[in-house]
Coordinates of C-alpha atoms and ligand atoms in Angstrom, one line a residue:
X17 CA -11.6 33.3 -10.6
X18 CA -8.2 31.2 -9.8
X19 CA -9.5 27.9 -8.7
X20 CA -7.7 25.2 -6.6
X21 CA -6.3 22.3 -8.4
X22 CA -8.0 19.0 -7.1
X23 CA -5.1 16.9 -6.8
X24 CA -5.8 13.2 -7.3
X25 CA -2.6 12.2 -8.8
X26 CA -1.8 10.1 -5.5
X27 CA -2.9 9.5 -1.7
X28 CA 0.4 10.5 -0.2
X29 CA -0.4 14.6 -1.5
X30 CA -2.5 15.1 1.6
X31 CA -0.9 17.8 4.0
X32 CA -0.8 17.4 8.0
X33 CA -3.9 19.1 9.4
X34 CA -4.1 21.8 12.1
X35 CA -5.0 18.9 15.0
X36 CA -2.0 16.4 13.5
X37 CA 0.3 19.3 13.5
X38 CA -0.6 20.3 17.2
X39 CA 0.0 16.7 18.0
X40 CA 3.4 17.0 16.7
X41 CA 4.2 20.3 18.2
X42 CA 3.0 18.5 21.4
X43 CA 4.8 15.2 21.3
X44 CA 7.1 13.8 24.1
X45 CA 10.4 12.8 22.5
X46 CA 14.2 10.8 23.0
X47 CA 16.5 9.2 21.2
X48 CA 15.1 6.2 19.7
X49 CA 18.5 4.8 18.6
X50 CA 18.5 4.1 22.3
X51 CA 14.8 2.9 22.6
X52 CA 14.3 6.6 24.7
X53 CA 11.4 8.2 22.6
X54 CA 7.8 7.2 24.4
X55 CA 5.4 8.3 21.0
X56 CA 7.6 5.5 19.0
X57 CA 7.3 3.5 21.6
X58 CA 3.5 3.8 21.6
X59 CA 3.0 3.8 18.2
X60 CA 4.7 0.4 17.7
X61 CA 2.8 -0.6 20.7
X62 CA -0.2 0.4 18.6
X63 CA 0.5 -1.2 15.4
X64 CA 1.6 -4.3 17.2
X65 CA -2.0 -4.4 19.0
X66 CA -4.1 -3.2 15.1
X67 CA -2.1 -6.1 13.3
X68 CA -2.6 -8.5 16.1
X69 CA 1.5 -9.2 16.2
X70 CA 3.8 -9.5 19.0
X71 CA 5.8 -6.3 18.3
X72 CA 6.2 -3.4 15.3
X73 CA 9.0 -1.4 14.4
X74 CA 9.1 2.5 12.6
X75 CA 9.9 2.9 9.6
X76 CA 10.3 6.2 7.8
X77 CA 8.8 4.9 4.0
X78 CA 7.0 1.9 3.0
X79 CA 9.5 1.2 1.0
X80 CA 11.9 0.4 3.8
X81 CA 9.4 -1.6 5.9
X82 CA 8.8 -4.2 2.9
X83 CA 12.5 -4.3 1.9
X84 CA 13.3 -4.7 5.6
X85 CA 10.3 -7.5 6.1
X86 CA 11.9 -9.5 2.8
X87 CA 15.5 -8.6 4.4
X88 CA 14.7 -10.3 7.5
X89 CA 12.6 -13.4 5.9
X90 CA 14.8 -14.4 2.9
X91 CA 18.6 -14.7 2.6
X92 CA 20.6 -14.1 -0.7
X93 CA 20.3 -16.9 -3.2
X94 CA 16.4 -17.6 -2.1
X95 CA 13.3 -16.6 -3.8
X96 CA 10.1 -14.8 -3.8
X97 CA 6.7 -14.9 -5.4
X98 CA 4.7 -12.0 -5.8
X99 CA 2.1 -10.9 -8.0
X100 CA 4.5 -9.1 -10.8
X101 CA 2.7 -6.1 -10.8
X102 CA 3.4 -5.8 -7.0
X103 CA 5.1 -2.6 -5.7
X104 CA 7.8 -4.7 -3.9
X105 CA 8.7 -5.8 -7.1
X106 CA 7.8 -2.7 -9.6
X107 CA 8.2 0.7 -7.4
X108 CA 11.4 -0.4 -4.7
X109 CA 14.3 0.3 -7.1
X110 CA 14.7 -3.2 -7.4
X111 CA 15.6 -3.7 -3.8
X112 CA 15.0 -7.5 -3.4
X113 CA 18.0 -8.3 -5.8
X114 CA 20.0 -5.4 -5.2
X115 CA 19.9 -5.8 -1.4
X116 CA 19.2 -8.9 -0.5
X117 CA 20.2 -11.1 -3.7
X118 CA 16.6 -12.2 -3.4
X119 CA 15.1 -13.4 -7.2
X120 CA 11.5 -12.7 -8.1
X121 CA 9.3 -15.1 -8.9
X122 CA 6.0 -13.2 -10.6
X123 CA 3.3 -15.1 -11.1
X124 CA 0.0 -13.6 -13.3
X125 CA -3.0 -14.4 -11.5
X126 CA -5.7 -15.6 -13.7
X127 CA -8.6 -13.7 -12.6
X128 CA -8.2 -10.2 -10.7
X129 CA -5.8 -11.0 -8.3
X130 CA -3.8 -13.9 -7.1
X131 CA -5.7 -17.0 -6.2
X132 CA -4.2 -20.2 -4.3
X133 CA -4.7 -22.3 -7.9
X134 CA -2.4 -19.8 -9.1
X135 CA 0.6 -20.3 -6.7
X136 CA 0.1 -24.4 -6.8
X137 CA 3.2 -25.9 -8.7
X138 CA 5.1 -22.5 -8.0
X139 CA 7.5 -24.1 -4.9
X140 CA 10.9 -24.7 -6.9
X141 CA 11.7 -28.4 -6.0
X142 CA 14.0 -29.0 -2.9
X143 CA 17.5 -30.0 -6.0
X144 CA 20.9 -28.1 -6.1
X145 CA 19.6 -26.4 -9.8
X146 CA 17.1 -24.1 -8.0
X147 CA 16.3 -21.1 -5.9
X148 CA 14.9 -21.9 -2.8
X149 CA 11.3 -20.8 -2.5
X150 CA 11.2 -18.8 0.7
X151 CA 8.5 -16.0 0.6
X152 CA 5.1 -14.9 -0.8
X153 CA 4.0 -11.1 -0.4
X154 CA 1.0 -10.2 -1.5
X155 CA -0.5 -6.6 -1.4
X156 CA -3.8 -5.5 -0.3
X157 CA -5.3 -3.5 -1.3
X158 CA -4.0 -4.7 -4.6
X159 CA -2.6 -0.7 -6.0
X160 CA -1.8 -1.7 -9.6
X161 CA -5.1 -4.4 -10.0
X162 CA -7.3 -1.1 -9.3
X163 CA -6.9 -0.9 -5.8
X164 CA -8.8 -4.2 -5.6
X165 CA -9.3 -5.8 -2.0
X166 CA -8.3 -9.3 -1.7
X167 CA -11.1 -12.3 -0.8
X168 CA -10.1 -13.0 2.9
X169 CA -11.2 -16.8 1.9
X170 CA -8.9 -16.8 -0.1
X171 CA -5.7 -15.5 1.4
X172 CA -6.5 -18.0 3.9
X173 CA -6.4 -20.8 1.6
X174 CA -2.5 -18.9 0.2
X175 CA -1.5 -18.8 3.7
X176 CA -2.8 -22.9 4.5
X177 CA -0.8 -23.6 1.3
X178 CA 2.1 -21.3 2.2
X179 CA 2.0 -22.7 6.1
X180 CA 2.1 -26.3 5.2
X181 CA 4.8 -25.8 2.6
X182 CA 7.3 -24.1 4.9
X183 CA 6.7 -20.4 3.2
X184 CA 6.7 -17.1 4.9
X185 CA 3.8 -14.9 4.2
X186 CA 4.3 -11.1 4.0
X187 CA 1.3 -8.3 3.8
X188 CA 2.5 -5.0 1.9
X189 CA -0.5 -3.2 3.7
X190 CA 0.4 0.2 2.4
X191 CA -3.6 0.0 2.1
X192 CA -4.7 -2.2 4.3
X193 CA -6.6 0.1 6.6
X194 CA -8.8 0.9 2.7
X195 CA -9.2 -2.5 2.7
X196 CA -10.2 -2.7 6.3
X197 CA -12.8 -0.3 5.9
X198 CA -14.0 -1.3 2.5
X199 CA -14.4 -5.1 4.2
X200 CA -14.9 -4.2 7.5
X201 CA -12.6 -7.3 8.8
X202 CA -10.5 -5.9 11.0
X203 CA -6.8 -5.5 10.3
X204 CA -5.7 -7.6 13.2
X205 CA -7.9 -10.5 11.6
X206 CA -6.0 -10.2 8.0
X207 CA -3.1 -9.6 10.2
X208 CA -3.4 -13.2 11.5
X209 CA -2.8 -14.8 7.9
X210 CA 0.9 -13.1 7.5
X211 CA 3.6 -13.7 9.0
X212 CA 4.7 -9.7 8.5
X213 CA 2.5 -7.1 8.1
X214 CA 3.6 -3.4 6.8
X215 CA 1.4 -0.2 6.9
X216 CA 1.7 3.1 5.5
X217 CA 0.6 6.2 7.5
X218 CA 1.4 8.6 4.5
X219 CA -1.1 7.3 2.2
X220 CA -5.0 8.0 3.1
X221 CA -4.2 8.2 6.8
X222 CA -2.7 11.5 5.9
X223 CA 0.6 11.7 8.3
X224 CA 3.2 13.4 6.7
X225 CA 6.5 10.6 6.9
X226 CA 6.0 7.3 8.2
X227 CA 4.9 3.1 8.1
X228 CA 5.2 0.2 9.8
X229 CA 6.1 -3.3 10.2
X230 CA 4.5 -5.8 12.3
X231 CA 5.4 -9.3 13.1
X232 CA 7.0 -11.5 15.9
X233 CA 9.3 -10.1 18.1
X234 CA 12.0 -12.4 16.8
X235 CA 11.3 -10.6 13.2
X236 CA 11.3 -7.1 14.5
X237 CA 14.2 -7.7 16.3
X238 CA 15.9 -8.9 13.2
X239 CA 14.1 -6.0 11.6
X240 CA 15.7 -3.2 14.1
X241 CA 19.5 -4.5 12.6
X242 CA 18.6 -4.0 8.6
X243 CA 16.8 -1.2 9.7
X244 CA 19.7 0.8 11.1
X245 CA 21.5 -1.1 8.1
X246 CA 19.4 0.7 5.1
X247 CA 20.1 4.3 7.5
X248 CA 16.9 4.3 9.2
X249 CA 17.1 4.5 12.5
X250 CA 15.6 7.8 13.6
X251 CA 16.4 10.2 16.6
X252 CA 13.7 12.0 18.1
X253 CA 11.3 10.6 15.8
X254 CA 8.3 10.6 18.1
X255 CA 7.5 14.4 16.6
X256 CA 6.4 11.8 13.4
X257 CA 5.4 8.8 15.3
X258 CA 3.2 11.5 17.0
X259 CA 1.5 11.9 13.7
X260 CA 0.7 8.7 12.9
X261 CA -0.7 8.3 16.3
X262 CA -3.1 11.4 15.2
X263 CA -3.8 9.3 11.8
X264 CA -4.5 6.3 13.4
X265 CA -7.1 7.8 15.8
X266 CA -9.0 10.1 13.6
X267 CA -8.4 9.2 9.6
X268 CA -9.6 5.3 9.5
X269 CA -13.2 5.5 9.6
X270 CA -13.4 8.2 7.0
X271 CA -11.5 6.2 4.0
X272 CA -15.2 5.4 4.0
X273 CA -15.6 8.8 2.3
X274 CA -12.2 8.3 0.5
X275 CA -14.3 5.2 -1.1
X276 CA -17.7 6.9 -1.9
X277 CA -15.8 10.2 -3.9
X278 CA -13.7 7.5 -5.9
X279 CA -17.1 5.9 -6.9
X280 CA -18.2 9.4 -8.1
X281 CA -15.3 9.1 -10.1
X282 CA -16.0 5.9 -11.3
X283 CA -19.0 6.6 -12.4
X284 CA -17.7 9.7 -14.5
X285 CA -15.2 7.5 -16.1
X286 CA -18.2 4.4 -17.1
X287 CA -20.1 7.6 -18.8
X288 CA -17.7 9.1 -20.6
X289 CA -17.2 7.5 -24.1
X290 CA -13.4 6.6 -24.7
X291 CA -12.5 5.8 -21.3
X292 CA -13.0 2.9 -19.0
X293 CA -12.0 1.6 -15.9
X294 CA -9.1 -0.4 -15.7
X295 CA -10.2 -3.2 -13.5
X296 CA -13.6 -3.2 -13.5
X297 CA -15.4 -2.0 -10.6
X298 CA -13.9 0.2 -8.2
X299 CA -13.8 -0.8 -4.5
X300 CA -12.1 1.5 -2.5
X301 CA -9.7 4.8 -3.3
X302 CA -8.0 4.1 -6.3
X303 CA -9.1 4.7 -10.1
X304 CA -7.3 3.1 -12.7
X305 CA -8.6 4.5 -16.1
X306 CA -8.0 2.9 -19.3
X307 CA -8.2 5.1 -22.2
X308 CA -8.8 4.5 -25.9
X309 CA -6.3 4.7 -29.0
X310 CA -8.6 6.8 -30.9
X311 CA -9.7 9.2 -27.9
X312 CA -5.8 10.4 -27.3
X313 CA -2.7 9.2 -24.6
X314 CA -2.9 9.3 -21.0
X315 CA -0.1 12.2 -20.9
X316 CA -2.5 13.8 -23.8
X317 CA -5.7 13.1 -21.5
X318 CA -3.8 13.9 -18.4
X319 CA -2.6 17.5 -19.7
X320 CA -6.5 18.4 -20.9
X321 CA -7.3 17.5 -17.4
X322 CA -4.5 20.2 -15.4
X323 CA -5.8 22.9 -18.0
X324 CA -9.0 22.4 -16.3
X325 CA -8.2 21.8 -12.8
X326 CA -7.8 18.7 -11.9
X327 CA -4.2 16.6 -11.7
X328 CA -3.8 13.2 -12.3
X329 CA -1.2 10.8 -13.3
X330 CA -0.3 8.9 -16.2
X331 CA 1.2 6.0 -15.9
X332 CA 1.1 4.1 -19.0
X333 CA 0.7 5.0 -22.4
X334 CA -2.6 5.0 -22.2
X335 CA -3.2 4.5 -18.5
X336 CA -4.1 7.0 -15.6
X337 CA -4.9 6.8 -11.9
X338 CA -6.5 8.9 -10.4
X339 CA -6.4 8.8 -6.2
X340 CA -9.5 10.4 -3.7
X341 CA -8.3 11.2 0.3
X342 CA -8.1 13.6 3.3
X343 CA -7.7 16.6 1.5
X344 CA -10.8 15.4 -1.6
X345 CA -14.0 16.8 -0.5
X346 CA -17.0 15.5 -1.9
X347 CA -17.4 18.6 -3.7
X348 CA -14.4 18.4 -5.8
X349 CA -14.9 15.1 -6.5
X350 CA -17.7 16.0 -8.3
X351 CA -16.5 18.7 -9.6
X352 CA -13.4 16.1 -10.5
X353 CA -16.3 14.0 -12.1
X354 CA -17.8 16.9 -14.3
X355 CA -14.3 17.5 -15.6
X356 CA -13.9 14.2 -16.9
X357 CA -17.3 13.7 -18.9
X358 CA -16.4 17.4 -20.2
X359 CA -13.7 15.2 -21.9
X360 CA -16.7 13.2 -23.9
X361 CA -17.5 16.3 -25.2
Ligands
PLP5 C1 3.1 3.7 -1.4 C2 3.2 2.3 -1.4 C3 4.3 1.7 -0.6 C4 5.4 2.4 0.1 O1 5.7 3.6 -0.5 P1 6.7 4.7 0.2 O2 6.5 5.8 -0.7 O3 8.0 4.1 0.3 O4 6.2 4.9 1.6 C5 4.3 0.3 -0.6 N1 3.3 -0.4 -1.2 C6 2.3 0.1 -1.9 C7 1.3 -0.7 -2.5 C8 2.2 1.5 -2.0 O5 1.2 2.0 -2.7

Protein backbone atom coordinates (compact mmCIF):
# COMPACT_ATOMS: atom_id res chain seq x y z
CA UNK A 1 0.00 0.00 0.00
CA UNK A 2 1.37 3.61 -1.15
CA UNK A 3 0.74 5.81 1.72
CA UNK A 4 0.57 9.63 1.83
CA UNK A 5 3.47 11.48 3.11
CA UNK A 6 2.41 13.56 6.23
CA UNK A 7 4.11 16.67 5.54
CA UNK A 8 5.18 18.58 8.62
CA UNK A 9 8.20 20.23 7.27
CA UNK A 10 6.34 23.74 7.50
CA UNK A 11 2.73 25.47 7.92
CA UNK A 12 2.76 27.20 4.58
CA UNK A 13 2.39 23.31 2.65
CA UNK A 14 -1.35 23.48 3.31
CA UNK A 15 -3.34 23.64 -0.09
CA UNK A 16 -6.55 25.95 -0.61
CA UNK A 17 -9.60 23.81 0.18
CA UNK A 18 -12.77 23.21 -1.90
CA UNK A 19 -14.79 26.25 0.10
CA UNK A 20 -11.54 28.75 -0.11
CA UNK A 21 -11.24 27.89 -3.67
CA UNK A 22 -15.06 28.64 -4.45
CA UNK A 23 -14.49 31.85 -2.58
CA UNK A 24 -11.90 32.72 -5.01
CA UNK A 25 -13.66 31.57 -8.03
CA UNK A 26 -16.43 33.79 -6.62
CA UNK A 27 -14.66 36.97 -5.62
CA UNK A 28 -15.63 40.54 -6.89
CA UNK A 29 -12.43 42.15 -8.36
CA UNK A 30 -10.57 45.72 -9.83
CA UNK A 31 -7.60 47.12 -10.06
CA UNK A 32 -6.17 47.70 -6.81
CA UNK A 33 -3.26 49.92 -8.09
CA UNK A 34 -6.26 52.26 -8.34
CA UNK A 35 -7.84 51.34 -4.96
CA UNK A 36 -10.84 49.55 -7.38
CA UNK A 37 -10.90 45.88 -5.99
CA UNK A 38 -13.85 45.61 -3.10
CA UNK A 39 -12.26 41.96 -1.45
CA UNK A 40 -8.84 44.06 -0.82
CA UNK A 41 -10.69 46.58 0.25
CA UNK A 42 -12.53 44.41 2.77
CA UNK A 43 -9.83 42.46 3.78
CA UNK A 44 -7.75 45.42 4.91
CA UNK A 45 -10.85 46.66 6.44
CA UNK A 46 -10.78 43.38 8.26
CA UNK A 47 -7.28 43.28 9.47
CA UNK A 48 -7.47 46.85 10.41
CA UNK A 49 -10.70 46.01 12.78
CA UNK A 50 -8.60 42.09 14.11
CA UNK A 51 -5.46 44.28 14.93
CA UNK A 52 -7.43 47.10 16.36
CA UNK A 53 -5.40 49.70 13.89
CA UNK A 54 -6.66 52.55 11.94
CA UNK A 55 -5.93 50.98 8.53
CA UNK A 56 -4.02 47.59 6.82
CA UNK A 57 -2.42 47.28 3.66
CA UNK A 58 -1.97 43.76 1.29
CA UNK A 59 0.85 42.34 1.07
CA UNK A 60 1.70 39.29 -1.14
CA UNK A 61 4.56 37.57 1.54
CA UNK A 62 5.34 38.21 5.00
CA UNK A 63 8.38 39.03 4.03
CA UNK A 64 7.36 42.23 2.26
CA UNK A 65 4.92 43.36 5.05
CA UNK A 66 7.88 43.34 7.74
CA UNK A 67 10.48 44.87 5.37
CA UNK A 68 7.82 47.38 4.31
CA UNK A 69 6.78 47.98 8.27
CA UNK A 70 10.84 48.56 9.10
CA UNK A 71 10.90 50.62 5.62
CA UNK A 72 8.34 52.92 6.70
CA UNK A 73 9.53 53.20 10.57
CA UNK A 74 13.40 53.61 10.24
CA UNK A 75 15.48 55.58 7.73
CA UNK A 76 19.02 54.54 6.48
CA UNK A 77 21.76 55.04 9.10
CA UNK A 78 19.15 54.12 12.18
CA UNK A 79 18.97 50.96 14.05
CA UNK A 80 16.95 48.11 15.17
CA UNK A 81 16.76 45.58 17.96
CA UNK A 82 15.41 42.31 17.56
CA UNK A 83 15.79 39.10 19.12
CA UNK A 84 18.82 37.70 16.72
CA UNK A 85 17.20 34.70 15.96
CA UNK A 86 14.21 36.75 14.60
CA UNK A 87 13.02 36.02 10.96
CA UNK A 88 13.28 39.80 10.03
CA UNK A 89 16.73 39.46 10.73
CA UNK A 90 17.58 35.53 9.80
CA UNK A 91 15.04 34.51 6.85
CA UNK A 92 14.51 38.22 4.75
CA UNK A 93 17.67 38.08 2.68
CA UNK A 94 19.11 40.57 4.78
CA UNK A 95 16.62 43.15 3.78
CA UNK A 96 17.01 45.74 6.67
CA UNK A 97 20.62 46.65 5.49
CA UNK A 98 20.24 45.91 2.03
CA UNK A 99 17.07 48.10 1.60
CA UNK A 100 16.80 50.32 3.97
CA UNK A 101 20.56 50.77 5.34
CA UNK A 102 18.95 49.77 8.66
CA UNK A 103 21.85 47.99 11.26
CA UNK A 104 20.75 45.20 13.55
CA UNK A 105 20.98 45.28 16.86
CA UNK A 106 20.37 41.47 18.29
CA UNK A 107 20.08 41.09 21.60
CA UNK A 108 20.02 37.32 23.38
CA UNK A 109 17.29 37.16 25.76
CA UNK A 110 18.24 35.57 28.88
CA UNK A 111 15.45 33.25 29.54
CA UNK A 112 13.18 31.96 26.55
CA UNK A 113 12.46 34.96 24.98
CA UNK A 114 13.13 38.67 25.18
CA UNK A 115 12.26 40.28 28.51
CA UNK A 116 12.23 44.16 29.14
CA UNK A 117 15.55 43.66 31.64
CA UNK A 118 16.99 42.47 28.50
CA UNK A 119 16.51 45.54 26.17
CA UNK A 120 17.45 48.13 29.29
CA UNK A 121 20.90 49.79 28.47
CA UNK A 122 20.30 48.77 24.64
CA UNK A 123 19.13 52.67 23.42
CA UNK A 124 22.66 53.85 21.74
CA UNK A 125 23.13 57.24 23.47
CA UNK A 126 21.80 60.42 21.67
CA UNK A 127 26.23 61.37 20.33
CA UNK A 128 27.49 61.75 16.61
CA UNK A 129 29.53 58.07 17.09
CA UNK A 130 26.25 56.00 17.05
CA UNK A 131 23.28 54.60 15.22
CA UNK A 132 20.21 55.99 16.27
CA UNK A 133 18.04 53.50 17.99
CA UNK A 134 14.76 53.65 16.20
CA UNK A 135 12.84 50.29 16.26
CA UNK A 136 12.12 47.10 18.28
CA UNK A 137 10.27 44.08 16.46
CA UNK A 138 9.58 41.35 18.17
CA UNK A 139 7.92 38.11 16.90
CA UNK A 140 5.09 36.20 18.34
CA UNK A 141 4.80 33.50 18.25
CA UNK A 142 8.44 33.39 18.72
CA UNK A 143 9.23 30.61 15.29
CA UNK A 144 12.93 29.87 16.10
CA UNK A 145 12.47 29.90 20.32
CA UNK A 146 9.97 26.80 19.65
CA UNK A 147 7.10 28.62 18.51
CA UNK A 148 6.94 30.06 22.06
CA UNK A 149 4.08 32.73 22.85
CA UNK A 150 5.24 35.80 24.32
CA UNK A 151 3.98 36.91 28.16
CA UNK A 152 1.50 39.80 27.30
CA UNK A 153 2.86 41.36 30.83
CA UNK A 154 5.54 41.52 29.48
CA UNK A 155 5.45 43.00 26.08
CA UNK A 156 3.69 45.58 27.80
CA UNK A 157 6.37 46.42 30.02
CA UNK A 158 8.83 46.45 26.28
CA UNK A 159 6.26 48.60 24.79
CA UNK A 160 6.16 51.20 28.36
CA UNK A 161 9.95 51.16 27.92
CA UNK A 162 9.89 51.43 24.14
CA UNK A 163 6.91 54.35 24.37
CA UNK A 164 8.77 56.46 26.91
CA UNK A 165 12.03 56.20 25.13
CA UNK A 166 10.74 57.41 21.74
CA UNK A 167 11.02 53.71 20.02
CA UNK A 168 8.68 52.27 17.51
CA UNK A 169 7.32 48.89 18.34
CA UNK A 170 6.66 46.37 15.42
CA UNK A 171 4.73 42.81 15.75
CA UNK A 172 6.06 40.17 13.04
CA UNK A 173 2.69 38.27 13.63
CA UNK A 174 3.25 35.70 10.95
CA UNK A 175 1.76 33.61 14.04
CA UNK A 176 -0.06 35.71 15.90
CA UNK A 177 -3.48 34.21 15.36
CA UNK A 178 -1.44 30.63 17.12
CA UNK A 179 -0.75 32.83 19.73
CA UNK A 180 -4.14 34.28 19.88
CA UNK A 181 -5.68 30.99 20.24
CA UNK A 182 -3.05 29.44 22.38
CA UNK A 183 -3.72 32.65 24.90
CA UNK A 184 -6.95 33.49 24.02
CA UNK A 185 -6.15 37.49 24.21
CA UNK A 186 -7.40 38.59 21.33
CA UNK A 187 -5.24 39.94 18.59
CA UNK A 188 -6.63 43.44 18.60
CA UNK A 189 -5.49 43.46 22.46
CA UNK A 190 -1.64 42.48 21.52
CA UNK A 191 -2.38 44.65 18.61
CA UNK A 192 -2.58 47.66 21.02
CA UNK A 193 1.05 47.25 22.28
CA UNK A 194 2.68 47.81 18.61
CA UNK A 195 2.82 50.38 16.72
CA UNK A 196 2.74 47.87 13.43
CA UNK A 197 1.40 44.74 13.30
CA UNK A 198 1.96 42.04 10.30
CA UNK A 199 0.04 38.74 9.66
CA UNK A 200 0.46 35.96 7.58
CA UNK A 201 -2.58 34.21 5.96
CA UNK A 202 -0.27 31.44 4.24
CA UNK A 203 0.91 29.90 7.45
CA UNK A 204 -1.84 27.85 9.61
CA UNK A 205 -4.69 29.96 8.13
CA UNK A 206 -4.06 28.01 5.07
CA UNK A 207 -4.63 30.74 2.07
CA UNK A 208 -2.59 30.10 -0.64
CA UNK A 209 -0.52 33.87 -1.16
CA UNK A 210 -0.90 36.53 1.14
CA UNK A 211 -0.27 38.89 4.77
CA UNK A 212 -0.75 41.86 6.14
CA UNK A 213 0.17 44.98 7.79
CA UNK A 214 -1.66 46.97 10.14
CA UNK A 215 -0.96 50.34 11.73
CA UNK A 216 -1.96 54.02 11.57
CA UNK A 217 -3.15 55.32 8.53
CA UNK A 218 -0.24 57.69 8.29
CA UNK A 219 2.01 54.26 8.34
CA UNK A 220 0.01 52.50 5.78
CA UNK A 221 0.00 55.22 3.71
CA UNK A 222 3.72 55.42 3.82
CA UNK A 223 3.49 51.73 3.54
CA UNK A 224 1.37 51.79 0.01
CA UNK A 225 4.73 53.88 -1.51
CA UNK A 226 7.49 51.14 -0.45
CA UNK A 227 5.00 48.83 -1.24
CA UNK A 228 4.64 49.59 -5.00
CA UNK A 229 8.56 50.33 -4.40
CA UNK A 230 9.62 46.57 -3.54
CA UNK A 231 7.00 45.55 -6.90
CA UNK A 232 4.10 44.78 -4.91
CA UNK A 233 1.28 46.33 -5.81
CA UNK A 234 -1.18 43.87 -7.11
CA UNK A 235 -3.99 44.08 -9.80
CA UNK A 236 -6.97 42.21 -9.39
CA UNK A 237 -5.78 40.77 -6.33
CA UNK A 238 -9.14 40.43 -4.53
CA UNK A 239 -9.23 36.60 -6.19
CA UNK A 240 -6.33 36.18 -3.07
CA UNK A 241 -7.66 38.72 -0.75
CA UNK A 242 -10.82 36.59 -1.23
CA UNK A 243 -8.93 33.80 0.30
CA UNK A 244 -7.76 35.21 3.21
CA UNK A 245 -11.13 36.46 3.81
CA UNK A 246 -12.17 32.56 3.70
CA UNK A 247 -9.03 31.92 6.23
CA UNK A 248 -9.94 34.47 8.47
CA UNK A 249 -13.55 33.27 8.81
CA UNK A 250 -13.20 29.58 9.08
CA UNK A 251 -9.23 28.50 10.00
CA UNK A 252 -8.69 30.54 13.50
CA UNK A 253 -10.54 28.63 15.89
CA UNK A 254 -9.14 25.35 14.84
CA UNK A 255 -5.20 26.23 15.35
CA UNK A 256 -6.62 24.86 18.48
CA UNK A 257 -6.37 21.46 16.87
CA UNK A 258 -3.12 22.61 15.03
CA UNK A 259 -1.93 22.93 18.93
CA UNK A 260 -3.19 19.57 20.35
CA UNK A 261 -1.58 17.27 17.21
CA UNK A 262 1.85 19.27 17.87
CA UNK A 263 1.56 18.10 21.55
CA UNK A 264 1.09 14.52 20.22
CA UNK A 265 4.27 15.15 18.69
CA UNK A 266 5.76 16.48 21.53
CA UNK A 267 5.17 13.83 23.47
CA UNK A 268 6.72 11.36 20.83
CA UNK A 269 9.84 13.39 20.83
CA UNK A 270 10.06 13.44 25.26
CA UNK A 271 9.76 9.43 24.83
CA UNK A 272 12.04 8.69 22.44
CA UNK A 273 15.62 8.31 23.72
CA UNK A 274 18.16 10.67 21.70
CA UNK A 275 15.87 13.34 20.98
CA UNK A 276 14.44 16.26 22.81
CA UNK A 277 12.69 19.20 22.41
CA UNK A 278 14.37 22.26 21.63
CA UNK A 279 12.76 24.67 23.86
CA UNK A 280 11.14 22.94 26.28
CA UNK A 281 7.52 22.59 26.28
CA UNK A 282 5.65 23.11 23.27
CA UNK A 283 2.81 25.67 23.14
CA UNK A 284 1.33 25.92 20.07
CA UNK A 285 2.21 24.48 16.24
CA UNK A 286 5.73 24.31 16.03
CA UNK A 287 8.28 21.41 17.21
CA UNK A 288 11.76 22.20 17.47
CA UNK A 289 13.63 18.87 18.04
CA UNK A 290 17.07 18.70 19.26
CA UNK A 291 18.83 15.52 18.51
CA UNK A 292 21.82 13.82 20.03
CA UNK A 293 25.54 13.49 18.66
CA UNK A 294 25.55 9.85 19.24
CA UNK A 295 21.91 9.12 17.95
CA UNK A 296 22.86 10.63 14.17
CA UNK A 297 22.29 14.35 12.26
CA UNK A 298 19.15 15.96 11.68
CA UNK A 299 19.57 15.48 7.73
CA UNK A 300 20.53 11.71 8.87
CA UNK A 301 17.27 11.61 11.20
CA UNK A 302 15.30 13.69 8.73
CA UNK A 303 16.02 11.09 5.79
CA UNK A 304 15.00 7.82 8.16
CA UNK A 305 11.88 9.77 8.73
CA UNK A 306 10.79 10.36 4.53
CA UNK A 307 11.65 6.58 4.10
CA UNK A 308 8.87 6.09 6.47
CA UNK A 309 6.38 8.67 5.66
CA UNK A 310 6.67 11.51 7.20
CA UNK A 311 8.74 14.93 6.02
CA UNK A 312 10.36 17.13 8.08
CA UNK A 313 13.01 19.71 7.97
CA UNK A 314 16.35 20.04 9.15
CA UNK A 315 17.54 22.96 9.95
CA UNK A 316 20.68 22.65 11.91
CA UNK A 317 23.10 20.15 12.17
CA UNK A 318 21.39 18.57 14.58
CA UNK A 319 18.12 20.47 14.60
CA UNK A 320 14.58 19.64 13.05
CA UNK A 321 11.21 21.24 13.04
CA UNK A 322 8.58 19.72 12.58
CA UNK A 323 5.14 21.95 11.75
CA UNK A 324 1.15 20.47 12.41
CA UNK A 325 -1.86 22.53 10.33
CA UNK A 326 -4.97 22.43 8.04
CA UNK A 327 -4.02 19.67 6.13
CA UNK A 328 -2.60 17.33 9.68
CA UNK A 329 -5.31 15.28 10.91
CA UNK A 330 -5.18 13.98 14.14
CA UNK A 331 -4.64 10.67 12.69
CA UNK A 332 -1.42 11.31 11.05
CA UNK A 333 -0.16 13.02 13.74
CA UNK A 334 -0.26 10.03 15.53
CA UNK A 335 0.72 8.08 13.09
CA UNK A 336 3.64 11.13 12.75
CA UNK A 337 4.15 10.26 16.60
CA UNK A 338 4.54 6.37 16.06
CA UNK A 339 7.16 7.09 13.41
CA UNK A 340 9.33 8.96 15.56
CA UNK A 341 9.48 6.54 18.71
CA UNK A 342 10.10 3.79 15.88
CA UNK A 343 13.39 5.92 15.68
CA UNK A 344 14.13 4.69 19.54
CA UNK A 345 14.08 1.49 18.27
C1 LIG B 1 6.84 32.75 7.39
C2 LIG B 1 7.21 33.85 8.27
C3 LIG B 1 7.24 35.17 7.80
C4 LIG B 1 6.93 35.58 6.38
O1 LIG B 1 7.28 34.70 5.43
P1 LIG B 1 6.82 34.77 3.89
O2 LIG B 1 7.22 33.43 3.42
O3 LIG B 1 7.59 35.88 3.29
O4 LIG B 1 5.35 35.02 3.84
C5 LIG B 1 7.57 36.16 8.69
N1 LIG B 1 7.84 35.87 9.98
C6 LIG B 1 7.80 34.63 10.47
C7 LIG B 1 8.07 34.39 11.90
C8 LIG B 1 7.50 33.57 9.63
O5 LIG B 1 7.48 32.33 10.11
Amino acid sequence: MTRRLIDLRSDTVTKPSAAMRKAIAEAEVGDDVYREDPTVIALERRVAELLGKEAAIFTPTGTMANQIAIGAHAEAGDELICDPTSHVYVWEGGGIARLWGVTTRGVEPAGSLLHVDDLIGKIRPDDAHYARTRLVCLENTHNRRGGKVHAYDEIARIAKWARSNALAMHLDGARLMNAVVATRIHASQWGSLFDSVSICFSKGLGAPVGSALAGTADLIKRAHRLRKLLGGGMRQAGVLAAAALHALEHNVDRLADDHANAKILAEAVENTDGLRLESGAVETNLVWIEIDRSFGTAPAIAAKLRERGVLVSALGPQTLRACTHLDCTRGDAERAAEVIRGLGG
